């Protein structure tokens, strides 16, 4: 019997009873994290779009006010 206590070969769990974990999965970077990161990127992109839209509206309002003051 082996005395290895490696995460991929734990004592008493031989014979494929436990899924082998890749290095990324052991560091909690599995496929579920990729989905979380994609969702976060989507939220960030939406937020940036809204912020740019607000600044564009404010700039347009500021330019319209400047045009009337100069005339």
mmCIF file of C-alpha atoms in Angstrom:
data_model
loop_
_atom_site.group_PDB
_atom_site.id
_atom_site.type_symbol
_atom_site.label_atom_id
_atom_site.label_comp_id
_atom_site.label_asym_id
_atom_site.label_seq_id
_atom_site.Cartn_x
_atom_site.Cartn_y
_atom_site.Cartn_z
ATOM 1 C CA UNK A 1 0.000 0.000 0.000
ATOM 2 C CA UNK A 2 1.296 3.437 -0.858
ATOM 3 C CA UNK A 3 1.714 6.116 1.755
ATOM 4 C CA UNK A 4 1.182 8.961 -0.689
ATOM 5 C CA UNK A 5 -1.174 11.679 0.476
ATOM 6 C CA UNK A 6 -1.105 13.623 -2.773
ATOM 7 C CA UNK A 7 -4.391 15.369 -3.644
ATOM 8 C CA UNK A 8 -4.660 13.228 -6.767
ATOM 9 C CA UNK A 9 -3.784 10.004 -4.959
ATOM 10 C CA UNK A 10 -5.245 10.212 -1.442
ATOM 11 C CA UNK A 11 -4.849 7.244 0.885
ATOM 12 C CA UNK A 12 -7.917 5.018 0.862
ATOM 13 C CA UNK A 13 -9.370 6.552 -2.282
ATOM 14 C CA UNK A 14 -7.555 4.654 -4.995
ATOM 15 C CA UNK A 15 -9.205 3.139 -8.028
ATOM 16 C CA UNK A 16 -10.716 6.225 -9.602
ATOM 17 C CA UNK A 17 -13.167 7.060 -6.831
ATOM 18 C CA UNK A 18 -12.114 10.672 -6.893
ATOM 19 C CA UNK A 19 -11.789 12.973 -9.878
ATOM 20 C CA UNK A 20 -8.243 14.049 -10.697
ATOM 21 C CA UNK A 21 -7.858 17.773 -10.284
ATOM 22 C CA UNK A 22 -5.784 19.851 -12.636
ATOM 23 C CA UNK A 23 -3.422 22.451 -11.216
ATOM 24 C CA UNK A 24 -5.863 25.226 -12.118
ATOM 25 C CA UNK A 25 -8.738 23.439 -10.384
ATOM 26 C CA UNK A 26 -6.626 22.907 -7.265
ATOM 27 C CA UNK A 27 -5.989 26.661 -7.202
ATOM 28 C CA UNK A 28 -9.725 27.298 -7.543
ATOM 29 C CA UNK A 29 -9.381 28.427 -11.161
ATOM 30 C CA UNK A 30 -11.665 25.803 -12.675
ATOM 31 C CA UNK A 31 -14.235 26.234 -15.437
ATOM 32 C CA UNK A 32 -16.774 27.752 -13.042
ATOM 33 C CA UNK A 33 -14.373 30.633 -12.405
ATOM 34 C CA UNK A 34 -14.120 31.344 -16.123
ATOM 35 C CA UNK A 35 -17.889 31.845 -16.234
ATOM 36 C CA UNK A 36 -17.718 34.159 -13.217
ATOM 37 C CA UNK A 37 -14.981 36.195 -14.849
ATOM 38 C CA UNK A 38 -16.970 36.461 -18.094
ATOM 39 C CA UNK A 39 -20.016 37.671 -16.166
ATOM 40 C CA UNK A 40 -17.915 40.247 -14.353
ATOM 41 C CA UNK A 41 -16.434 41.447 -17.655
ATOM 42 C CA UNK A 42 -19.930 41.829 -19.103
ATOM 43 C CA UNK A 43 -21.066 43.872 -16.103
ATOM 44 C CA UNK A 44 -17.989 46.071 -16.347
ATOM 45 C CA UNK A 45 -18.517 46.666 -20.061
ATOM 46 C CA UNK A 46 -22.140 47.654 -19.415
ATOM 47 C CA UNK A 47 -21.089 50.028 -16.634
ATOM 48 C CA UNK A 48 -18.433 51.660 -18.827
ATOM 49 C CA UNK A 49 -20.965 52.070 -21.629
ATOM 50 C CA UNK A 50 -23.430 53.786 -19.271
ATOM 51 C CA UNK A 51 -20.744 56.081 -17.870
ATOM 52 C CA UNK A 52 -19.610 57.126 -21.346
ATOM 53 C CA UNK A 53 -23.212 57.773 -22.336
ATOM 54 C CA UNK A 54 -23.724 60.010 -19.285
ATOM 55 C CA UNK A 55 -20.547 61.983 -19.954
ATOM 56 C CA UNK A 56 -21.520 62.414 -23.606
ATOM 57 C CA UNK A 57 -24.918 63.812 -22.570
ATOM 58 C CA UNK A 58 -23.255 66.162 -20.071
ATOM 59 C CA UNK A 59 -20.754 67.354 -22.677
ATOM 60 C CA UNK A 60 -23.520 67.968 -25.208
ATOM 61 C CA UNK A 61 -25.483 69.973 -22.640
ATOM 62 C CA UNK A 62 -22.356 71.951 -21.755
ATOM 63 C CA UNK A 63 -21.598 72.719 -25.385
ATOM 64 C CA UNK A 64 -25.170 73.831 -26.015
ATOM 65 C CA UNK A 65 -24.930 76.190 -23.046
ATOM 66 C CA UNK A 66 -21.613 77.574 -24.272
ATOM 67 C CA UNK A 67 -22.991 78.228 -27.756
ATOM 68 C CA UNK A 68 -25.872 80.328 -26.430
ATOM 69 C CA UNK A 69 -23.595 82.330 -24.131
ATOM 70 C CA UNK A 70 -21.225 83.231 -26.990
ATOM 71 C CA UNK A 71 -23.928 84.466 -29.366
#
